[in-house]
Coordinates of C-alpha atoms in Angstrom, one line a residue:
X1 CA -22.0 -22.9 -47.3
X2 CA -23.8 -22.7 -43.6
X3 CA -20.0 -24.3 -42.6
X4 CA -18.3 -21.3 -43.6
X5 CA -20.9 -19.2 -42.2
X6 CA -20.5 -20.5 -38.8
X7 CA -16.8 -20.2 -39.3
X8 CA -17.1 -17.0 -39.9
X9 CA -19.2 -16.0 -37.4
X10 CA -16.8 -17.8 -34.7
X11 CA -13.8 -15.8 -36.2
X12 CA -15.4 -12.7 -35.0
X13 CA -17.5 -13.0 -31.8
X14 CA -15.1 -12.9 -28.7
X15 CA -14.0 -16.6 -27.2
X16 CA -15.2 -17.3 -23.5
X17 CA -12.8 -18.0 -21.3
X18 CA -13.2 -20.8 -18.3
X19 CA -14.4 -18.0 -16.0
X20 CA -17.1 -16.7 -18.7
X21 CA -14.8 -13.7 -19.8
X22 CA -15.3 -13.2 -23.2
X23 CA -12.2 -11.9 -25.0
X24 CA -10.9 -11.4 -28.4
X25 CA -7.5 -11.7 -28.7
X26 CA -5.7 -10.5 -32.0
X27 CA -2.2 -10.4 -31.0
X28 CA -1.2 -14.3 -31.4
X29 CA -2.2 -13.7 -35.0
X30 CA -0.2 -10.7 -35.3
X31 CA 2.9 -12.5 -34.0
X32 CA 2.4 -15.2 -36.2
X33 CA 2.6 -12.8 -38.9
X34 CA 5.4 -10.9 -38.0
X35 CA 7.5 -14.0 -37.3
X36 CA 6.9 -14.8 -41.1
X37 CA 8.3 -11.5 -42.7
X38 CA 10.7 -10.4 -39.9
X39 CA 13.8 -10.8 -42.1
X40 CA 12.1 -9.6 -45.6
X41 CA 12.0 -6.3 -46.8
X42 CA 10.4 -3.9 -44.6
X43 CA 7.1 -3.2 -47.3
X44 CA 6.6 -6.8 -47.1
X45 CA 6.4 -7.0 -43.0
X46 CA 4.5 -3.5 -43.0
X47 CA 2.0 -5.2 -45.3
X48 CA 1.6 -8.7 -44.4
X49 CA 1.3 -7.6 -40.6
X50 CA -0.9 -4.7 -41.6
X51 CA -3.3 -7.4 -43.1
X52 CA -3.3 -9.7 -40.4
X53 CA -4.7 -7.1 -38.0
X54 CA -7.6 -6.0 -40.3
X55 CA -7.8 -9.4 -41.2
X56 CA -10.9 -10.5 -38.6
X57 CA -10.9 -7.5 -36.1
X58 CA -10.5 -3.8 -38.4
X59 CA -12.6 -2.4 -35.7
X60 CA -10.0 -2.7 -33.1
X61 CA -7.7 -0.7 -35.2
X62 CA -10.1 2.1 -36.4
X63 CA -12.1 5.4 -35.3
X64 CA -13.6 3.6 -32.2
X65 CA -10.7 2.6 -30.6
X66 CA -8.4 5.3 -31.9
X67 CA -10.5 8.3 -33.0
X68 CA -8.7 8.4 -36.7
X69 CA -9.8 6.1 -39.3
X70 CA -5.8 5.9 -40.1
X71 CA -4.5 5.1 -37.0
X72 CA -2.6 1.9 -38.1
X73 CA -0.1 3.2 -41.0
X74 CA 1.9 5.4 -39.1
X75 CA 1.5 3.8 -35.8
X76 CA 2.4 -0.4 -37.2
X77 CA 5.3 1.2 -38.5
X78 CA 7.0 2.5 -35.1
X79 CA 5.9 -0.7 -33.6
X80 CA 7.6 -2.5 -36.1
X81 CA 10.9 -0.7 -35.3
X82 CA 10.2 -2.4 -31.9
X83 CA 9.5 -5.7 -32.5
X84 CA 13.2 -7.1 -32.2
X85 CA 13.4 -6.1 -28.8
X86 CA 9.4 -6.2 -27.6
X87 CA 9.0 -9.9 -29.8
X88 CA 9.5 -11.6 -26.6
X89 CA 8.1 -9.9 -24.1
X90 CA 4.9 -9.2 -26.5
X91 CA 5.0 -13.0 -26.7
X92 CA 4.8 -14.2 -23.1
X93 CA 2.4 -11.7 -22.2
X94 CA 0.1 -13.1 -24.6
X95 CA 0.1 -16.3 -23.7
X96 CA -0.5 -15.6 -19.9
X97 CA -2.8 -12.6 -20.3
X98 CA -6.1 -15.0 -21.2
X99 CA -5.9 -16.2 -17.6
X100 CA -5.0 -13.2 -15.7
X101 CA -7.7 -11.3 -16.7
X102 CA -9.9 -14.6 -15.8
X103 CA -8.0 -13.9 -12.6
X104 CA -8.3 -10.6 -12.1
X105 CA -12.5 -10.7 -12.8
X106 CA -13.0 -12.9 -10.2
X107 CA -11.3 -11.1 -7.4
X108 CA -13.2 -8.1 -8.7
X109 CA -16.1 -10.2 -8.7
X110 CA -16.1 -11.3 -4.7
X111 CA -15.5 -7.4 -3.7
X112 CA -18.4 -6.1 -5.9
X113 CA -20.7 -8.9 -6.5
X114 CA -23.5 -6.8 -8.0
X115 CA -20.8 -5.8 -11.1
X116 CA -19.9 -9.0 -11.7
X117 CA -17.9 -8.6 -15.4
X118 CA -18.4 -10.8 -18.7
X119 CA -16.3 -8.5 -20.9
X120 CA -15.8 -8.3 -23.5
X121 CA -12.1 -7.4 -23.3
X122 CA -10.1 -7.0 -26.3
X123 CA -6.0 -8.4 -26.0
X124 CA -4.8 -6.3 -28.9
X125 CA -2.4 -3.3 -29.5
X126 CA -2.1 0.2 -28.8
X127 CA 1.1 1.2 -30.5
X128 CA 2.3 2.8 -27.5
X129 CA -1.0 5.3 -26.5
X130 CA -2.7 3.3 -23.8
X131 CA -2.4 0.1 -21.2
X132 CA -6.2 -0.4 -21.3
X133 CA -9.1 2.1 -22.3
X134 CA -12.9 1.7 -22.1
X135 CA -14.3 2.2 -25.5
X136 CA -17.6 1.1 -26.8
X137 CA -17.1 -1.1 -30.1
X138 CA -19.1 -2.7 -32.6
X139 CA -22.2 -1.7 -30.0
X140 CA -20.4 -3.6 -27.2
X141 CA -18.5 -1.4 -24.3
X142 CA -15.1 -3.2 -24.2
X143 CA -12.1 -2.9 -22.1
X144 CA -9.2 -2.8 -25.1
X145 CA -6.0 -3.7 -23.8
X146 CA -2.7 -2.5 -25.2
X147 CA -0.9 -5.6 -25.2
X148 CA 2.5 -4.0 -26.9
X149 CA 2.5 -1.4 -24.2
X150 CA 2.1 -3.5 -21.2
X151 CA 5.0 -5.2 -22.7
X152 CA 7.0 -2.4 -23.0
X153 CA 6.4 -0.4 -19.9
X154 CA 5.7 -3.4 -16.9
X155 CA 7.2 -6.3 -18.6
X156 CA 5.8 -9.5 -19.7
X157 CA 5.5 -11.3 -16.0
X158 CA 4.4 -7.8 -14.0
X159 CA 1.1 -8.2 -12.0
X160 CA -1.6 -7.7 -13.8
X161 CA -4.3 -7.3 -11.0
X162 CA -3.7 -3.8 -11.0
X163 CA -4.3 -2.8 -14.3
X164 CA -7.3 -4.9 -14.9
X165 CA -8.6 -4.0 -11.2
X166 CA -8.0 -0.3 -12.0
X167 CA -10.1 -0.8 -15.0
X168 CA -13.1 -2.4 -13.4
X169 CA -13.3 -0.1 -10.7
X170 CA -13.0 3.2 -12.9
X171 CA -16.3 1.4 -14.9
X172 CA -17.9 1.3 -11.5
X173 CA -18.7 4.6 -11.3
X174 CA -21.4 6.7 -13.3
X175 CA -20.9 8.7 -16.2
X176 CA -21.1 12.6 -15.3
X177 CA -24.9 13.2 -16.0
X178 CA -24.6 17.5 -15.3
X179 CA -24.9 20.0 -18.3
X180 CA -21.5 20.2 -19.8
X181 CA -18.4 18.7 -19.3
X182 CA -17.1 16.8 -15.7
X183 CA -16.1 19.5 -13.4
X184 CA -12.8 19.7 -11.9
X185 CA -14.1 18.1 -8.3
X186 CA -16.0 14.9 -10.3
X187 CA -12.0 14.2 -12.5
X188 CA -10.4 14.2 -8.7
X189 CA -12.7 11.5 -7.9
X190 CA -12.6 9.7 -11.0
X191 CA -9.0 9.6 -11.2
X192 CA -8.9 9.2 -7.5
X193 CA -11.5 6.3 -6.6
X194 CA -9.9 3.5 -9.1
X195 CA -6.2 3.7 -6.7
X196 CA -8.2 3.3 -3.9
X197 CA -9.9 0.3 -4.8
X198 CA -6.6 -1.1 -6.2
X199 CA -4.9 -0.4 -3.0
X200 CA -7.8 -2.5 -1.0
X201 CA -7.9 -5.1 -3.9
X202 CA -4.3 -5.7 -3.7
X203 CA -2.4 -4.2 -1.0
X204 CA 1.3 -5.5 -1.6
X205 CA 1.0 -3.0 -5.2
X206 CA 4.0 -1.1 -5.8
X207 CA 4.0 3.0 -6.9
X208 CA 5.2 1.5 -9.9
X209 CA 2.2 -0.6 -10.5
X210 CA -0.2 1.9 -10.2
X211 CA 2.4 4.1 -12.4
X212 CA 2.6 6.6 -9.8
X213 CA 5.4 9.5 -10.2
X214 CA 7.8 9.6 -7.4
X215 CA 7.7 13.7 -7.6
X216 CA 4.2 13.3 -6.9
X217 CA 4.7 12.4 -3.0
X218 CA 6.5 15.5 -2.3
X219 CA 4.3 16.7 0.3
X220 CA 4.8 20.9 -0.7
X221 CA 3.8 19.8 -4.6
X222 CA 0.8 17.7 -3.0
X223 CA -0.5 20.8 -0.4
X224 CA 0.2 23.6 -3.2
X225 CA -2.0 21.7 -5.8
X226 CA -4.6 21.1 -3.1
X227 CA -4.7 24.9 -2.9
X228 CA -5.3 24.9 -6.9
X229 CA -7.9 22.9 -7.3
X230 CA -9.9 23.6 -4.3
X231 CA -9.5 27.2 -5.8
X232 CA -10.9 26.0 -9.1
X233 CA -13.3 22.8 -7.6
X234 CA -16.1 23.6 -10.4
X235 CA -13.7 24.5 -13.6
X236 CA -14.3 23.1 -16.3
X237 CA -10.6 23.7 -18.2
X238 CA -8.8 20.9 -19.6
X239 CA -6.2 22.4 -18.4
X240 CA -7.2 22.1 -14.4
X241 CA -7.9 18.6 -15.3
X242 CA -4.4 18.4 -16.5
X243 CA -3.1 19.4 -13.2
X244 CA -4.5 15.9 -11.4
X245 CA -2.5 13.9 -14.2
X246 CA 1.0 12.5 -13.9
X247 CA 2.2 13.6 -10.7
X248 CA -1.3 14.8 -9.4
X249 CA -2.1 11.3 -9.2
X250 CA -0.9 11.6 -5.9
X251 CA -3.3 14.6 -4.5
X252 CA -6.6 12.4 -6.3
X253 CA -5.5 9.5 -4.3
X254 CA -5.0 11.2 -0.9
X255 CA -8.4 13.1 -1.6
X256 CA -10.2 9.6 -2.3
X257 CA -8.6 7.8 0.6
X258 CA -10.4 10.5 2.6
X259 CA -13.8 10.5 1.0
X260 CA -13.8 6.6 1.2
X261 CA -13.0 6.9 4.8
X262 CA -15.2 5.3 6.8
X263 CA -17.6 3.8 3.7
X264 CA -17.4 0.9 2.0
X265 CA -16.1 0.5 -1.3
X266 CA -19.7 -0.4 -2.7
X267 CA -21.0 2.5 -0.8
X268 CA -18.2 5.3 -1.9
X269 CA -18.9 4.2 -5.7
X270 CA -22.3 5.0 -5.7
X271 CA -21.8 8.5 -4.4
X272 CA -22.4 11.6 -6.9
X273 CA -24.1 15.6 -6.5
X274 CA -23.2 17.7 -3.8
X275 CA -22.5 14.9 -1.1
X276 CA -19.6 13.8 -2.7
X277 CA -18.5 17.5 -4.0
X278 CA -18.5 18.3 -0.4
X279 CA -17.0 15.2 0.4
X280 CA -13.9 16.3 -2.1
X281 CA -13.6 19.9 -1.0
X282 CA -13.3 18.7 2.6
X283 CA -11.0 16.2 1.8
X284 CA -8.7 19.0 -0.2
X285 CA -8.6 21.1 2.8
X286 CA -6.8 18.9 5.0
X287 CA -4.2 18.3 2.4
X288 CA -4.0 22.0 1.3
X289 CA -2.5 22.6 5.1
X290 CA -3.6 25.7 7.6
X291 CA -2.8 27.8 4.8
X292 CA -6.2 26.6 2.7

């Protein structure tokens, strides 16, 4: 009886890897699952690879990763449309994935010492909706990877310093701790900082790595959404925050290359209030143009 206990309990905490990176990794299972039904009936591989993903890790797939309790009917379903094609790819990643986050840690690690990461990540699947997300489950915050679209969207043998570095350096900074929500100066930054420390971290990254829109560079699109957003630095609208997605990408990472200017990483992480609001509007004006 204590045997299956113990067995249990190692089914569900998260495996350490060399490096002391705990990580749960549920995709190998759901592979193994797939590869057993991919020729039967289409009910029979919707529920046979349904149940090996609820199997030992339902949390992954619920309200804390996904914010609806039904997230995996409609979504396993289009990823199962997929699988032909993404089967390989999904494959490979997983088996090299385990390491390069290892990897990845430890070059975090030697740049920010003091935030030194034990995970727990989570290898597992998004169904298309993210790369990798911060979300707290079971109690634990956990970096949740979306195995299935890394596959799809970088490939199974793109670097993967960039996404995990991106990661740990958006965790780096504090949670907004004003009344209400972020304004629209404290998203720049957020959005902003993480490219930075990617582009220090690993300096050979392509556009493409950091999924950076081409359209984005144009320098008239760059100077006329400076002009926006200084206009609306304090706005609270989801739909100003909008504007520094996609393409705006661009403008938050010009705007942080500025701020970090002359600081350290460590230093420029730990700035908040109005030194680093100032530090922002500044940093729009010069690429708003004599216009500003």
């Amino acid at each position: 009886m204590l045997l299956v206990l113990l067995a249990g309990c190692a089914a569900h905490a998260p495996a350490s890897g060399p490096g002391g990176i705990a990580q749960v990794n549920v995709v190998p299972a759901f592979l193994d699952a797939w590869e057993a039904v991919r020729t039967a009936p289409h009910p029979d591989q919707l529920e046979r690879t349904r149940q090996s993903l609820l199997s030992v890790h339902p949390e992954l797939f619920g309200p804390e990763v996904f914010g609806n309790a039904d997230a995996l009917e409609g979504n396993l379903e289009r990823l199962l449309v997929e699988m032909p094609r993404l089967d390989p790819k999904l494959r490979a990643l997983s088996e090299r994935m385990p390491g390069e986050i290892e990897r990845s840690a430890r070059r975090f690690g030697e740049e920010f010492p003091e935030r030194r990461w034990a995970g727990p990540a989570a290898l597992s699947l998004s169904f298309g909706q993210f790369e990798a997300v911060w979300r707290t489950v079971s109690g634990r915050r956990t970096l949740v990877l979306g195995l299935d679209s890394i596959a799809f969207y970088r490939g199974p043998y793109a670097p993967v310093d960039p996404l995990i570095h991106h990661a740990l350096a958006s965790a780096l900074l504090p949670e907004w701790a004003g009344p209400g929500p972020a304004p629209l100066w404290w998203t720049v930054w957020e959005e902003g900082f993480p490219l930075v420390v990617v582009r220090t971290l690993d300096p050979g990254v392509s556009d493409a790595d950091l999924r950076l829109p081409a359209e984005g560079q144009d320098p008239a699109y760059t100077s006329a959404l400076a002009r926006r957003v200084r206009g609306a630095l304090d706005s609270t609208r989801a739909s100003d925050r909008r504007a520094v997605s996609g393409p705006g990408q661009w403008l938050t990472l010009r705007v942080a290359e500025a701020v970090v200017a002359g600081r350290s990483l460590r230093d420029a992480a730990r700035l908040s209030g109005p030194e680093l609001r100032e530090a922002v509007n500044r940093a729009l004006a010069a690429a708003a143009g004599p216009r500003s």
